[in-house]
XYZ file of N, CA and C in Angstrom:
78
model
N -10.837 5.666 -4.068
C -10.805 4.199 -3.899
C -11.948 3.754 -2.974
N -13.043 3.166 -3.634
C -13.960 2.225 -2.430
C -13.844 0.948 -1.848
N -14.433 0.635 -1.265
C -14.084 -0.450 -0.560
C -14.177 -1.791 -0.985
N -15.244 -1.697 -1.590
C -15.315 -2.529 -2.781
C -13.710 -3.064 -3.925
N -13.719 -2.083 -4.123
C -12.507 -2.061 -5.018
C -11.343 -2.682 -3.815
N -10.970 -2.223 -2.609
C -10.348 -2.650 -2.119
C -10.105 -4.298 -1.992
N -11.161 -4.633 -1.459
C -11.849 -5.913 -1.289
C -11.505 -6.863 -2.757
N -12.165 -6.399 -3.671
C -11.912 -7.107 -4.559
C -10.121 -6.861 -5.314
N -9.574 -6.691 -4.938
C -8.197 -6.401 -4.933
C -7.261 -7.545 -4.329
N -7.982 -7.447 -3.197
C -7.158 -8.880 -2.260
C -7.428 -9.940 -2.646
N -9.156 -9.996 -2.890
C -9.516 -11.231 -3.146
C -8.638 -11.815 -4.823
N -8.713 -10.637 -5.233
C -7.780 -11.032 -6.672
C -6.554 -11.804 -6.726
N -5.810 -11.296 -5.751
C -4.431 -11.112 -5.252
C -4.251 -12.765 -4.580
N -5.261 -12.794 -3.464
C -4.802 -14.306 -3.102
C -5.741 -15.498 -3.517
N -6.660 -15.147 -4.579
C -7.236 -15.870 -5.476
C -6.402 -16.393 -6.727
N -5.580 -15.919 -7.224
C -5.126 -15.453 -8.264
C -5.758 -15.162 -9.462
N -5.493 -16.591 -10.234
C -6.268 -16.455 -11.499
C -7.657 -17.276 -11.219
N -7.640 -16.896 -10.047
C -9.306 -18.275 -9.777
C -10.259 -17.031 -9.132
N -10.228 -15.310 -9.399
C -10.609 -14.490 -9.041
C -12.319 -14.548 -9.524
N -11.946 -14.617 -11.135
C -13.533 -14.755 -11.887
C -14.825 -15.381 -11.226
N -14.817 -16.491 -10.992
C -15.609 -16.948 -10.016
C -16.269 -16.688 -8.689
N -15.218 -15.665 -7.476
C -15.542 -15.373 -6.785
C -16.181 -13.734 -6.926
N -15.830 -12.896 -8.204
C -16.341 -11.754 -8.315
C -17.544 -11.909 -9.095
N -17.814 -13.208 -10.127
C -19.155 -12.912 -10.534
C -20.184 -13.782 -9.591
N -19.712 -14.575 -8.119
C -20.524 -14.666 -7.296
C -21.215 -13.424 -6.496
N -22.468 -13.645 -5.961
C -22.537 -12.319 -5.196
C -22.334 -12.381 -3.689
């Protein structure tokens, strides 16, 4: 597991479905 992955996990989590946006930002 990297950290990355971590990261983008949470952000998923308390993003919900509004995740897309913040993962194809950089």
């Amino acid at each position: 597991m990297s950290l990355y992955y971590v990261i983008f996990s949470l952000k998923c989590y308390y993003y919900g479905s509004n995740w897309t946006p913040y993962f194809l930002s950089p």
